[in-house]
Amino acid sequence: MNNPVIEIVNVTKSYEPESKALNAVSLEIPQGAFVTIIGPSGCGKTTLLRLMNGMTGIDSGKITVMGKDLESWDKIQLRRKIGYVIQQGGLFPHLTVSQNIAFVLNISAVEKQASEKRVNELAKIMGFDERQLNAFPSELSGGQQQRVGVARALASQPEIILMDEPFGALDNITRRNLQHEIKEMHQKLKITFIMVTHDLHEAFTLGTHVAIMNKGEIEQFEPPGNIQQKPVNMWVKEFINI
């Protein structure tokens, strides 16, 4: 796999002495891919995602992000280069939509005019009008709030976007609409998306590569068509046919 934007080598993570959340996981994520991570509850999906930007430490192994050892990164600088989207957006309720989108830019001391220009660019991409930009999160629908979360993650023009079950709390129609929008956005922006999901259809529809996890290990990591045609073992075969 050429030019991995993130390389994970033999990484192990335990929260309890007798229980490994991740067990010697190795993974190379190509630049510009849309990687979806799926598996049963408790298999280590979110732990794997969080260690990619240093939110979770590791017990052993090595992680390289954008060609640099994770341990060498200033964590604040790293997280400004990696957008992060969580379920229901994680928005600041006391800030307007515009202020939420601009949050990372403001704490990074980006000049006001440049910040406003970037917010307006993202508002156009997300379909927000001036009234919505001045609204507070509580005045928006769940789908609109999630769009704000995505816009905020994109504000600093990161090379990587991490998404932790971003559509899990949405109704099916809103969920499908946002899936379509995110897929189009990925194709347009050419940046790397990495998303944890519990929805098999979502994983195989959005992912250019799918990582299937079980008990802290990656069972298979390939383009979705390869997995469907040649599951690596019986467990994967049964899992994708649930």
PDB file of N, CA, C and O in Angstrom, residues 11-24 41-44 47 56-57 59 214-217:
ATOM      1  N   VAL A  11       0.366  -2.415  17.315  1.00  0.00           N
ATOM      2  CA  VAL A  11      -0.089  -1.606  18.443  1.00  0.00           C
ATOM      3  C   VAL A  11      -0.995  -2.416  19.371  1.00  0.00           C
ATOM      4  O   VAL A  11      -1.952  -3.062  18.932  1.00  0.00           O
ATOM      5  N   THR A  12      -0.660  -2.366  20.641  1.00  0.00           N
ATOM      6  CA  THR A  12      -1.456  -3.016  21.678  1.00  0.00           C
ATOM      7  C   THR A  12      -1.903  -1.965  22.687  1.00  0.00           C
ATOM      8  O   THR A  12      -1.137  -1.070  23.047  1.00  0.00           O
ATOM      9  N   LYS A  13      -3.162  -2.083  23.127  1.00  0.00           N
ATOM     10  CA  LYS A  13      -3.716  -1.174  24.117  1.00  0.00           C
ATOM     11  C   LYS A  13      -4.599  -1.949  25.073  1.00  0.00           C
ATOM     12  O   LYS A  13      -5.493  -2.686  24.644  1.00  0.00           O
ATOM     13  N   SER A  14      -4.328  -1.809  26.368  1.00  0.00           N
ATOM     14  CA  SER A  14      -5.138  -2.459  27.400  1.00  0.00           C
ATOM     15  C   SER A  14      -5.695  -1.417  28.351  1.00  0.00           C
ATOM     16  O   SER A  14      -4.988  -0.488  28.752  1.00  0.00           O
ATOM     17  N   TYR A  15      -6.953  -1.579  28.720  1.00  0.00           N
ATOM     18  CA  TYR A  15      -7.555  -0.745  29.762  1.00  0.00           C
ATOM     19  C   TYR A  15      -7.552  -1.474  31.103  1.00  0.00           C
ATOM     20  O   TYR A  15      -7.571  -0.872  32.160  1.00  0.00           O
ATOM     21  N   GLU A  16      -7.519  -2.808  31.007  1.00  0.00           N
ATOM     22  CA  GLU A  16      -7.450  -3.654  32.193  1.00  0.00           C
ATOM     23  C   GLU A  16      -6.350  -4.689  31.969  1.00  0.00           C
ATOM     24  O   GLU A  16      -6.117  -5.102  30.827  1.00  0.00           O
ATOM     25  N   PRO A  17      -5.687  -5.129  33.035  1.00  0.00           N
ATOM     26  CA  PRO A  17      -4.555  -6.055  32.875  1.00  0.00           C
ATOM     27  C   PRO A  17      -4.876  -7.304  32.072  1.00  0.00           C
ATOM     28  O   PRO A  17      -4.054  -7.796  31.306  1.00  0.00           O
ATOM     29  N   GLU A  18      -6.086  -7.823  32.236  1.00  0.00           N
ATOM     30  CA  GLU A  18      -6.432  -9.084  31.583  1.00  0.00           C
ATOM     31  C   GLU A  18      -7.213  -8.896  30.290  1.00  0.00           C
ATOM     32  O   GLU A  18      -7.662  -9.868  29.687  1.00  0.00           O
ATOM     33  N   SER A  19      -7.403  -7.648  29.861  1.00  0.00           N
ATOM     34  CA  SER A  19      -8.251  -7.402  28.700  1.00  0.00           C
ATOM     35  C   SER A  19      -7.577  -6.428  27.738  1.00  0.00           C
ATOM     36  O   SER A  19      -7.291  -5.291  28.107  1.00  0.00           O
ATOM     37  N   LYS A  20      -7.333  -6.880  26.510  1.00  0.00           N
ATOM     38  CA  LYS A  20      -6.704  -6.038  25.504  1.00  0.00           C
ATOM     39  C   LYS A  20      -7.763  -5.434  24.588  1.00  0.00           C
ATOM     40  O   LYS A  20      -8.489  -6.157  23.904  1.00  0.00           O
ATOM     41  N   ALA A  21      -7.825  -4.093  24.577  1.00  0.00           N
ATOM     42  CA  ALA A  21      -8.738  -3.423  23.656  1.00  0.00           C
ATOM     43  C   ALA A  21      -8.243  -3.560  22.224  1.00  0.00           C
ATOM     44  O   ALA A  21      -9.026  -3.695  21.286  1.00  0.00           O
ATOM     45  N   LEU A  22      -6.899  -3.519  22.060  1.00  0.00           N
ATOM     46  CA  LEU A  22      -6.268  -3.742  20.767  1.00  0.00           C
ATOM     47  C   LEU A  22      -5.113  -4.713  20.958  1.00  0.00           C
ATOM     48  O   LEU A  22      -4.328  -4.568  21.899  1.00  0.00           O
ATOM     49  N   ASN A  23      -5.002  -5.681  20.075  1.00  0.00           N
ATOM     50  CA  ASN A  23      -3.994  -6.722  20.236  1.00  0.00           C
ATOM     51  C   ASN A  23      -3.113  -6.800  18.997  1.00  0.00           C
ATOM     52  O   ASN A  23      -3.489  -7.370  17.972  1.00  0.00           O
ATOM     53  N   ALA A  24      -1.924  -6.170  19.065  1.00  0.00           N
ATOM     54  CA  ALA A  24      -0.938  -6.209  17.985  1.00  0.00           C
ATOM     55  C   ALA A  24      -1.542  -5.831  16.630  1.00  0.00           C
ATOM     56  O   ALA A  24      -1.367  -6.527  15.631  1.00  0.00           O
ATOM     57  N   SER A  41     -19.810  -4.717  18.975  1.00  0.00           N
ATOM     58  CA  SER A  41     -19.592  -3.811  20.105  1.00  0.00           C
ATOM     59  C   SER A  41     -18.439  -4.312  20.961  1.00  0.00           C
ATOM     60  O   SER A  41     -18.320  -5.513  21.221  1.00  0.00           O
ATOM     61  N   GLY A  42     -17.564  -3.375  21.366  1.00  0.00           N
ATOM     62  CA  GLY A  42     -16.449  -3.728  22.227  1.00  0.00           C
ATOM     63  C   GLY A  42     -15.254  -4.328  21.508  1.00  0.00           C
ATOM     64  O   GLY A  42     -14.317  -4.815  22.160  1.00  0.00           O
ATOM     65  N   CYS A  43     -15.241  -4.275  20.169  1.00  0.00           N
ATOM     66  CA  CYS A  43     -14.141  -4.912  19.427  1.00  0.00           C
ATOM     67  C   CYS A  43     -12.916  -4.014  19.319  1.00  0.00           C
ATOM     68  O   CYS A  43     -11.864  -4.460  18.850  1.00  0.00           O
ATOM     69  N   GLY A  44     -13.018  -2.730  19.721  1.00  0.00           N
ATOM     70  CA  GLY A  44     -11.864  -1.834  19.690  1.00  0.00           C
ATOM     71  C   GLY A  44     -11.925  -0.753  18.618  1.00  0.00           C
ATOM     72  O   GLY A  44     -10.940  -0.040  18.397  1.00  0.00           O
ATOM     73  N   THR A  47     -11.433   2.834  20.065  1.00  0.00           N
ATOM     74  CA  THR A  47     -10.061   2.911  20.572  1.00  0.00           C
ATOM     75  C   THR A  47      -9.080   3.091  19.427  1.00  0.00           C
ATOM     76  O   THR A  47      -8.171   3.932  19.477  1.00  0.00           O
ATOM     77  N   THR A  56      -5.937   8.647  22.691  1.00  0.00           N
ATOM     78  CA  THR A  56      -5.728   7.440  23.489  1.00  0.00           C
ATOM     79  C   THR A  56      -4.274   7.019  23.331  1.00  0.00           C
ATOM     80  O   THR A  56      -3.773   6.932  22.203  1.00  0.00           O
ATOM     81  N   GLY A  57      -3.598   6.766  24.432  1.00  0.00           N
ATOM     82  CA  GLY A  57      -2.219   6.313  24.376  1.00  0.00           C
ATOM     83  C   GLY A  57      -2.142   4.829  24.071  1.00  0.00           C
ATOM     84  O   GLY A  57      -3.133   4.112  24.119  1.00  0.00           O
ATOM     85  N   ASP A  59       0.119   0.999  24.594  1.00  0.00           N
ATOM     86  CA  ASP A  59       1.019   0.281  25.489  1.00  0.00           C
ATOM     87  C   ASP A  59       2.308  -0.109  24.766  1.00  0.00           C
ATOM     88  O   ASP A  59       3.388  -0.085  25.343  1.00  0.00           O
ATOM     89  N   ASN A 214     -12.560  -7.595  15.225  1.00  0.00           N
ATOM     90  CA  ASN A 214     -13.162  -8.562  16.143  1.00  0.00           C
ATOM     91  C   ASN A 214     -12.197  -8.797  17.295  1.00  0.00           C
ATOM     92  O   ASN A 214     -11.021  -9.101  17.074  1.00  0.00           O
ATOM     93  N   LYS A 215     -12.660  -8.578  18.511  1.00  0.00           N
ATOM     94  CA  LYS A 215     -11.877  -8.856  19.718  1.00  0.00           C
ATOM     95  C   LYS A 215     -10.498  -8.187  19.695  1.00  0.00           C
ATOM     96  O   LYS A 215      -9.478  -8.797  19.997  1.00  0.00           O
ATOM     97  N   GLY A 216     -10.475  -6.901  19.309  1.00  0.00           N
ATOM     98  CA  GLY A 216      -9.243  -6.137  19.357  1.00  0.00           C
ATOM     99  C   GLY A 216      -8.273  -6.383  18.225  1.00  0.00           C
ATOM    100  O   GLY A 216      -7.135  -5.910  18.268  1.00  0.00           O
ATOM    101  N   GLU A 217      -8.703  -7.105  17.211  1.00  0.00           N
ATOM    102  CA  GLU A 217      -7.841  -7.393  16.074  1.00  0.00           C
ATOM    103  C   GLU A 217      -8.562  -7.062  14.771  1.00  0.00           C
ATOM    104  O   GLU A 217      -9.792  -7.025  14.721  1.00  0.00           O
TER     105      GLU A 217
END
